[in-house]
């Protein structure tokens, strides 16, 4: 079949629809449409304390690319609805979480501006999207990996813990396990600690603000037997830094027995016009930020040199080139 070249209007409308997908998810419109198959834009706006004109505009943006069908204020799922529903958190990551980075692309490209903290992203919005990306894609492989561990553990530390969701799930399933959440962003740590408190579990978790690339030993790390790290392993790179960081983890967590490292790698060899959903935003976004993204092959080449042995690799369905490495001290 001949490929259709998108028109400027297609491209423009898709750009407007992308934040509308994130907004429709966050306001509950996508879930309502999935369950009820129909909603009235005005009633939806009133029920959720949204401005009716702006809410209808959001649905128009979605209708322009076939995510919904709109007749006046009646909204139904459109031909792209199911696929967009499955991938909603990628749009949210792009527009709500990373929107400011992409908006400032002209300034971010300039060499002279690339010093200090030269871009902004919304850490809380990113952890909101990541929770969903985890639930849909990484968690099935994560629980397969957990079930496959030939060891028990009493304390787990999650590096770059974000919203604390992974730790929450682990302490929920393993009643005697204690959790340590480590993140560089104090806002997400506050959020994670609040969630543990709200669930009546504040005694089960400790949260530490630290840069895990240059982590220093602490008394509370001595008990840690299982390390997990999801969707931030690329921050350890480039290679020399990654090897030093992975060695640093061995020193900071002297009693660790397993390390589950889940991340999305840089794809290798997919033509620009054939990239699947998320990959382009992830790879362009990290290039803008100056964060090196390793390929799966590059990951494989560092473990032994950094004091870790790769026991096995679990594939994650999406995003492209996402995996969970099961590692143990070499
Ligand atoms: C994409 S989010 C993933 C959050 C969580 N691991 C998950 O799977 O949902 C990346 C997290 O890593 C944190 N992070 C990034 N670089 C870090 C570093 N050098 N040290 C500690 N945390 C870091 C960010 O603040 C953010 O919470």
CSV table of C-alpha atoms and ligand atoms in Angstrom, one decimal:
chain,number,residue,atom,x,y,z
A,1,UNK,CA,0.0,0.0,0.0
A,2,UNK,CA,1.3,3.5,-0.9
A,3,UNK,CA,2.2,5.6,2.1
A,4,UNK,CA,0.2,8.8,2.5
A,5,UNK,CA,2.3,11.9,3.0
A,6,UNK,CA,0.8,13.8,5.9
A,7,UNK,CA,-0.2,17.4,5.1
A,8,UNK,CA,0.8,20.4,7.1
A,9,UNK,CA,-2.7,20.4,8.6
A,10,UNK,CA,-2.4,16.7,9.7
A,11,UNK,CA,0.9,17.5,11.4
A,12,UNK,CA,-0.5,20.7,13.0
A,13,UNK,CA,-3.7,19.0,14.2
A,14,UNK,CA,-1.8,16.0,15.6
A,15,UNK,CA,0.4,18.5,17.6
A,16,UNK,CA,-2.7,20.1,19.1
A,17,UNK,CA,-4.3,16.7,19.8
A,18,UNK,CA,-1.2,15.4,21.7
A,19,UNK,CA,-1.7,17.5,24.8
A,20,UNK,CA,-5.5,17.0,24.5
A,21,UNK,CA,-4.9,13.2,24.8
A,22,UNK,CA,-3.0,13.8,28.1
A,23,UNK,CA,-5.7,16.2,29.3
A,24,UNK,CA,-8.5,13.8,28.4
A,25,UNK,CA,-6.7,11.1,30.3
A,26,UNK,CA,-6.0,13.2,33.4
A,27,UNK,CA,-9.6,14.6,33.5
A,28,UNK,CA,-11.1,11.1,33.2
A,29,UNK,CA,-12.6,11.6,29.7
A,30,UNK,CA,-10.7,8.7,28.1
A,31,UNK,CA,-11.8,6.3,30.9
A,32,UNK,CA,-15.5,7.5,30.6
A,33,UNK,CA,-15.4,7.0,26.9
A,34,UNK,CA,-13.9,3.6,27.2
A,35,UNK,CA,-16.5,2.4,29.7
A,36,UNK,CA,-19.6,4.3,28.6
A,37,UNK,CA,-18.8,4.6,24.8
A,38,UNK,CA,-20.5,8.0,24.8
A,39,UNK,CA,-20.5,11.2,26.7
A,40,UNK,CA,-21.8,14.7,26.5
A,41,UNK,CA,-19.0,17.3,26.5
A,42,UNK,CA,-21.1,19.9,28.5
A,43,UNK,CA,-22.2,17.4,31.1
A,44,UNK,CA,-18.7,16.0,31.4
A,45,UNK,CA,-17.4,19.6,31.9
A,46,UNK,CA,-19.9,20.3,34.7
A,47,UNK,CA,-19.3,17.0,36.4
A,48,UNK,CA,-15.6,17.6,36.6
A,49,UNK,CA,-15.7,21.4,37.2
A,50,UNK,CA,-14.1,22.2,33.8
A,51,UNK,CA,-14.8,25.2,31.7
A,52,UNK,CA,-17.4,24.0,29.1
A,53,UNK,CA,-16.0,25.9,26.0
A,54,UNK,CA,-12.4,24.8,26.7
A,55,UNK,CA,-13.6,21.2,27.3
A,56,UNK,CA,-15.4,21.1,24.0
A,57,UNK,CA,-12.3,22.5,22.3
A,58,UNK,CA,-10.3,19.6,23.8
A,59,UNK,CA,-12.7,17.1,22.2
A,60,UNK,CA,-12.5,18.9,18.9
A,61,UNK,CA,-8.7,18.5,19.0
A,62,UNK,CA,-9.2,14.8,19.6
A,63,UNK,CA,-11.8,14.5,16.9
A,64,UNK,CA,-9.5,16.2,14.3
A,65,UNK,CA,-7.2,13.1,14.4
A,66,UNK,CA,-9.9,10.4,14.9
A,67,UNK,CA,-9.4,9.7,18.6
A,68,UNK,CA,-13.1,10.6,19.1
A,69,UNK,CA,-16.0,11.3,16.9
A,70,UNK,CA,-18.0,14.4,17.7
A,71,UNK,CA,-21.5,15.4,16.8
A,72,UNK,CA,-22.2,18.7,18.4
A,73,UNK,CA,-21.5,18.0,22.1
A,74,UNK,CA,-21.9,14.2,21.8
A,75,UNK,CA,-18.6,12.4,21.9
A,76,UNK,CA,-17.9,8.8,21.0
A,77,UNK,CA,-14.7,6.8,20.6
A,78,UNK,CA,-13.2,7.2,17.1
A,79,UNK,CA,-11.2,4.8,15.0
A,80,UNK,CA,-7.9,5.6,16.8
A,81,UNK,CA,-9.4,5.5,20.3
A,82,UNK,CA,-8.3,2.0,21.4
A,83,UNK,CA,-4.7,2.4,20.3
A,84,UNK,CA,-4.5,5.9,21.8
A,85,UNK,CA,-6.1,4.7,25.0
A,86,UNK,CA,-3.4,2.0,25.4
A,87,UNK,CA,-0.6,4.5,24.7
A,88,UNK,CA,-2.2,7.5,26.6
A,89,UNK,CA,0.7,7.9,29.1
A,90,UNK,CA,3.2,8.3,26.3
A,91,UNK,CA,1.4,11.4,25.1
A,92,UNK,CA,1.1,12.7,28.7
A,93,UNK,CA,4.9,12.1,29.2
A,94,UNK,CA,5.6,14.1,26.0
A,95,UNK,CA,3.3,17.1,26.5
A,96,UNK,CA,2.5,17.5,30.2
A,97,UNK,CA,5.8,16.1,31.5
A,98,UNK,CA,8.3,17.2,28.9
A,99,UNK,CA,6.3,20.0,27.2
A,100,UNK,CA,8.5,22.8,28.4
A,101,UNK,CA,11.6,21.1,27.1
A,102,UNK,CA,10.2,20.8,23.6
A,103,UNK,CA,8.7,24.3,23.6
A,104,UNK,CA,12.1,25.8,24.3
A,105,UNK,CA,13.8,23.7,21.6
A,106,UNK,CA,15.3,26.8,19.8
A,107,UNK,CA,17.0,28.0,23.0
A,108,UNK,CA,18.0,24.4,24.1
A,109,UNK,CA,19.8,23.8,20.8
A,110,UNK,CA,22.1,26.7,21.2
A,111,UNK,CA,25.6,25.7,22.5
A,112,UNK,CA,25.9,28.8,24.6
A,113,UNK,CA,22.8,28.0,26.6
A,114,UNK,CA,23.7,24.4,27.4
A,115,UNK,CA,25.2,25.1,30.8
A,116,UNK,CA,23.8,24.4,34.3
A,117,UNK,CA,20.2,23.4,34.4
A,118,UNK,CA,19.3,24.6,30.9
A,119,UNK,CA,15.9,22.9,30.5
A,120,UNK,CA,12.8,22.3,32.6
A,121,UNK,CA,10.4,19.4,32.8
A,122,UNK,CA,7.6,18.7,35.3
A,123,UNK,CA,8.9,15.9,37.6
A,124,UNK,CA,5.5,15.2,39.2
A,125,UNK,CA,3.7,15.0,35.7
A,126,UNK,CA,6.5,12.6,34.6
A,127,UNK,CA,6.0,10.3,37.5
A,128,UNK,CA,2.2,10.4,36.9
A,129,UNK,CA,2.8,9.1,33.3
A,130,UNK,CA,5.5,6.7,34.4
A,131,UNK,CA,3.2,5.0,36.9
A,132,UNK,CA,0.9,4.2,34.0
A,133,UNK,CA,3.7,3.2,31.6
A,134,UNK,CA,4.9,0.8,34.4
A,135,UNK,CA,1.4,-0.6,35.0
A,136,UNK,CA,0.8,-1.3,31.3
A,137,UNK,CA,4.2,-2.4,30.1
A,138,UNK,CA,7.0,-2.8,32.7
A,139,UNK,CA,5.0,-4.4,35.5
A,140,UNK,CA,4.1,-7.7,33.8
A,141,UNK,CA,7.8,-8.3,33.1
A,142,UNK,CA,8.8,-7.0,36.5
A,143,UNK,CA,6.6,-9.5,38.4
A,144,UNK,CA,7.8,-12.3,36.1
A,145,UNK,CA,11.3,-11.3,37.1
A,146,UNK,CA,10.4,-11.0,40.8
A,147,UNK,CA,8.7,-14.4,40.8
A,148,UNK,CA,11.8,-15.9,39.1
A,149,UNK,CA,14.3,-14.6,41.7
A,150,UNK,CA,15.9,-17.6,43.5
A,151,UNK,CA,16.3,-15.6,46.7
A,152,UNK,CA,14.3,-13.9,49.4
A,153,UNK,CA,14.9,-10.4,50.7
A,154,UNK,CA,14.0,-8.2,53.7
A,155,UNK,CA,14.9,-4.8,52.3
A,156,UNK,CA,14.5,-3.4,48.8
A,157,UNK,CA,15.8,0.0,47.5
A,158,UNK,CA,14.4,1.6,44.4
A,159,UNK,CA,16.7,4.0,42.6
A,160,UNK,CA,14.9,6.9,41.0
A,161,UNK,CA,11.8,5.8,42.9
A,162,UNK,CA,9.5,8.6,41.5
A,163,UNK,CA,6.0,8.3,42.9
A,164,UNK,CA,7.0,5.3,45.0
A,165,UNK,CA,4.5,3.0,43.2
A,166,UNK,CA,6.9,0.1,42.7
A,167,UNK,CA,7.9,0.1,46.4
A,168,UNK,CA,4.2,0.3,47.4
A,169,UNK,CA,3.4,-2.7,45.3
A,170,UNK,CA,6.4,-4.7,46.7
A,171,UNK,CA,5.6,-4.0,50.4
A,172,UNK,CA,2.0,-4.8,49.6
A,173,UNK,CA,3.0,-8.3,48.2
A,174,UNK,CA,5.8,-9.0,50.7
A,175,UNK,CA,4.5,-8.3,54.2
A,176,UNK,CA,7.9,-8.4,55.9
A,177,UNK,CA,9.8,-6.3,53.5
A,178,UNK,CA,11.0,-2.8,54.2
A,179,UNK,CA,11.6,-0.2,51.4
A,180,UNK,CA,14.1,2.5,50.7
A,181,UNK,CA,13.1,5.0,48.0
A,182,UNK,CA,15.9,7.2,46.6
A,183,UNK,CA,15.4,10.0,44.2
A,184,UNK,CA,17.1,13.2,43.2
A,185,UNK,CA,13.8,15.2,43.0
A,186,UNK,CA,12.5,16.3,46.4
A,187,UNK,CA,9.0,17.0,45.0
A,188,UNK,CA,8.5,13.4,43.9
A,189,UNK,CA,9.9,12.1,47.2
A,190,UNK,CA,7.4,14.2,49.2
A,191,UNK,CA,4.7,12.8,46.9
A,192,UNK,CA,5.9,9.2,47.5
A,193,UNK,CA,6.1,9.7,51.3
A,194,UNK,CA,2.6,11.1,51.3
A,195,UNK,CA,1.3,8.1,49.4
A,196,UNK,CA,2.9,5.7,51.9
A,197,UNK,CA,1.4,7.8,54.8
A,198,UNK,CA,-2.0,7.8,53.2
A,199,UNK,CA,-1.9,4.0,52.8
A,200,UNK,CA,-1.1,3.7,56.5
A,201,UNK,CA,2.4,2.4,55.7
A,202,UNK,CA,4.8,5.2,56.7
A,203,UNK,CA,6.8,2.7,58.9
A,204,UNK,CA,7.6,0.5,56.0
A,205,UNK,CA,9.5,3.0,53.9
A,206,UNK,CA,12.4,5.5,54.2
A,207,UNK,CA,12.9,8.1,51.5
A,208,UNK,CA,16.3,9.6,50.8
A,209,UNK,CA,17.1,12.5,48.5
A,210,UNK,CA,20.3,11.5,46.6
A,211,UNK,CA,21.9,11.4,43.2
A,212,UNK,CA,22.3,7.7,42.6
A,213,UNK,CA,25.0,8.2,40.0
A,214,UNK,CA,27.4,9.2,42.8
A,215,UNK,CA,25.7,7.5,45.7
A,216,UNK,CA,27.5,7.4,49.1
A,217,UNK,CA,27.1,4.6,51.6
A,218,UNK,CA,24.6,5.2,54.4
A,219,UNK,CA,23.7,3.0,57.4
A,220,UNK,CA,20.2,2.3,56.1
A,221,UNK,CA,21.6,1.0,52.9
A,222,UNK,CA,23.4,-1.9,54.6
A,223,UNK,CA,20.2,-4.0,54.9
A,224,UNK,CA,19.4,-3.7,51.2
A,225,UNK,CA,19.4,-7.1,49.5
A,226,UNK,CA,17.4,-6.2,46.4
A,227,UNK,CA,17.9,-3.2,44.2
A,228,UNK,CA,15.4,-2.0,41.6
A,229,UNK,CA,15.8,0.8,39.1
A,230,UNK,CA,13.2,1.6,36.5
A,231,UNK,CA,13.2,4.2,33.7
A,232,UNK,CA,16.2,6.0,34.8
A,233,UNK,CA,19.2,3.7,34.1
A,234,UNK,CA,20.1,5.8,31.1
A,235,UNK,CA,20.9,8.6,33.5
A,236,UNK,CA,24.0,6.6,34.5
A,237,UNK,CA,25.5,7.0,31.1
A,238,UNK,CA,27.8,7.7,29.1
A,239,UNK,CA,29.8,4.5,29.4
A,240,UNK,CA,32.7,5.6,31.8
A,241,UNK,CA,30.2,7.3,34.2
A,242,UNK,CA,27.9,4.2,34.0
A,243,UNK,CA,30.7,1.8,35.0
A,244,UNK,CA,31.6,4.1,37.9
A,245,UNK,CA,28.0,4.5,39.0
A,246,UNK,CA,27.3,0.7,38.8
A,247,UNK,CA,30.5,0.1,40.8
A,248,UNK,CA,29.4,2.8,43.3
A,249,UNK,CA,26.2,0.9,43.8
A,250,UNK,CA,28.2,-2.2,44.8
A,251,UNK,CA,30.0,-0.2,47.5
A,252,UNK,CA,26.9,1.7,48.8
A,253,UNK,CA,24.8,-1.5,49.0
A,254,UNK,CA,27.4,-4.1,50.2
A,255,UNK,CA,24.8,-6.8,50.9
A,256,UNK,CA,22.8,-6.6,47.7
A,257,UNK,CA,22.1,-9.9,46.0
A,258,UNK,CA,20.0,-9.0,43.0
A,259,UNK,CA,19.5,-5.9,40.9
A,260,UNK,CA,16.5,-5.6,38.6
A,261,UNK,CA,17.3,-2.8,36.1
A,262,UNK,CA,14.4,-1.9,33.7
A,263,UNK,CA,14.8,0.7,31.1
A,264,UNK,CA,14.2,1.8,27.5
A,265,UNK,CA,17.3,1.7,25.3
A,266,UNK,CA,18.1,3.8,22.2
A,267,UNK,CA,16.7,1.9,19.1
A,268,UNK,CA,19.2,1.0,16.5
A,269,UNK,CA,18.4,0.9,12.8
A,270,UNK,CA,14.7,1.9,12.6
A,271,UNK,CA,14.2,4.4,9.8
A,272,UNK,CA,13.0,7.8,10.9
A,273,UNK,CA,9.7,7.4,9.2
A,274,UNK,CA,9.0,4.0,10.8
A,275,UNK,CA,9.5,4.8,14.4
A,276,UNK,CA,6.8,3.4,16.7
A,277,UNK,CA,4.9,5.5,19.3
A,278,UNK,CA,7.0,7.1,22.0
A,279,UNK,CA,10.5,6.3,20.6
A,280,UNK,CA,10.9,9.5,18.7
A,281,UNK,CA,9.9,11.7,21.7
A,282,UNK,CA,12.1,9.7,24.1
A,283,UNK,CA,15.2,9.9,21.8
A,284,UNK,CA,14.7,13.5,20.7
A,285,UNK,CA,13.9,14.6,24.2
A,286,UNK,CA,17.1,13.0,25.6
A,287,UNK,CA,19.2,14.4,22.8
A,288,UNK,CA,17.9,17.9,23.7
A,289,UNK,CA,18.7,17.4,27.3
A,290,UNK,CA,22.2,16.1,26.4
A,291,UNK,CA,21.5,12.7,28.1
A,292,UNK,CA,23.2,9.9,26.4
A,293,UNK,CA,20.9,6.9,25.7
A,294,UNK,CA,22.7,3.6,25.4
A,295,UNK,CA,21.5,0.8,23.0
A,296,UNK,CA,20.8,-2.6,24.4
A,297,UNK,CA,24.1,-3.8,23.0
A,298,UNK,CA,26.0,-1.0,24.8
A,299,UNK,CA,24.2,-2.0,28.1
A,300,UNK,CA,25.2,-5.6,27.7
A,301,UNK,CA,28.9,-4.6,27.3
A,302,UNK,CA,29.2,-2.7,30.6
A,303,UNK,CA,27.9,-5.1,33.3
A,304,UNK,CA,30.9,-7.4,33.8
A,305,UNK,CA,33.3,-4.4,33.7
A,306,UNK,CA,31.2,-2.7,36.4
A,307,UNK,CA,31.2,-5.7,38.8
A,308,UNK,CA,27.7,-7.1,37.8
A,309,UNK,CA,26.8,-10.3,36.2
A,310,UNK,CA,23.8,-10.4,33.9
A,311,UNK,CA,21.7,-13.4,34.8
A,312,UNK,CA,19.0,-12.9,32.2
A,313,UNK,CA,17.0,-10.3,30.3
A,314,UNK,CA,13.3,-10.0,30.3
A,315,UNK,CA,11.7,-8.4,27.3
A,316,UNK,CA,9.1,-5.6,27.7
A,317,UNK,CA,6.5,-5.3,25.0
A,318,UNK,CA,6.6,-1.4,24.7
A,319,UNK,CA,8.3,1.1,24.3
A,320,UNK,CA,10.6,-0.3,21.6
A,321,UNK,CA,13.9,-1.8,23.0
A,322,UNK,CA,12.7,-1.9,26.6
A,323,UNK,CA,14.0,-4.7,28.9
A,324,UNK,CA,14.6,-5.7,32.5
A,325,UNK,CA,18.1,-6.9,33.2
A,326,UNK,CA,18.4,-9.3,36.2
A,327,UNK,CA,21.9,-8.7,37.6
A,328,UNK,CA,23.8,-10.0,40.5
A,329,UNK,CA,27.2,-9.1,42.0
A,330,UNK,CA,29.9,-10.6,39.8
B,1,LIG,C1,11.2,8.5,34.4
B,1,LIG,S1,11.1,8.7,36.1
B,1,LIG,C2,10.8,7.0,36.6
B,1,LIG,C3,10.2,6.9,38.0
B,1,LIG,C4,10.1,5.4,38.6
B,1,LIG,N1,11.3,4.7,38.6
B,1,LIG,C5,9.1,4.7,37.7
B,1,LIG,O1,9.5,3.6,37.2
B,1,LIG,O2,8.0,5.1,37.6
B,1,LIG,C6,12.8,8.9,36.6
B,1,LIG,C7,13.0,9.1,38.0
B,1,LIG,O3,14.3,9.1,38.3
B,1,LIG,C8,14.7,10.2,39.1
B,1,LIG,N2,16.1,10.5,38.8
B,1,LIG,C9,16.7,10.9,37.6
B,1,LIG,N3,18.0,11.0,37.7
B,1,LIG,C10,18.3,10.6,39.0
B,1,LIG,C11,19.5,10.6,39.7
B,1,LIG,N4,20.7,10.9,39.1
B,1,LIG,N5,19.5,10.1,41.0
B,1,LIG,C12,18.3,9.8,41.6
B,1,LIG,N6,17.1,9.9,40.9
B,1,LIG,C13,17.1,10.3,39.7
B,1,LIG,C14,13.8,11.3,38.6
B,1,LIG,O4,13.6,12.4,39.6
B,1,LIG,C15,12.5,10.5,38.4
B,1,LIG,O5,11.7,10.4,39.6
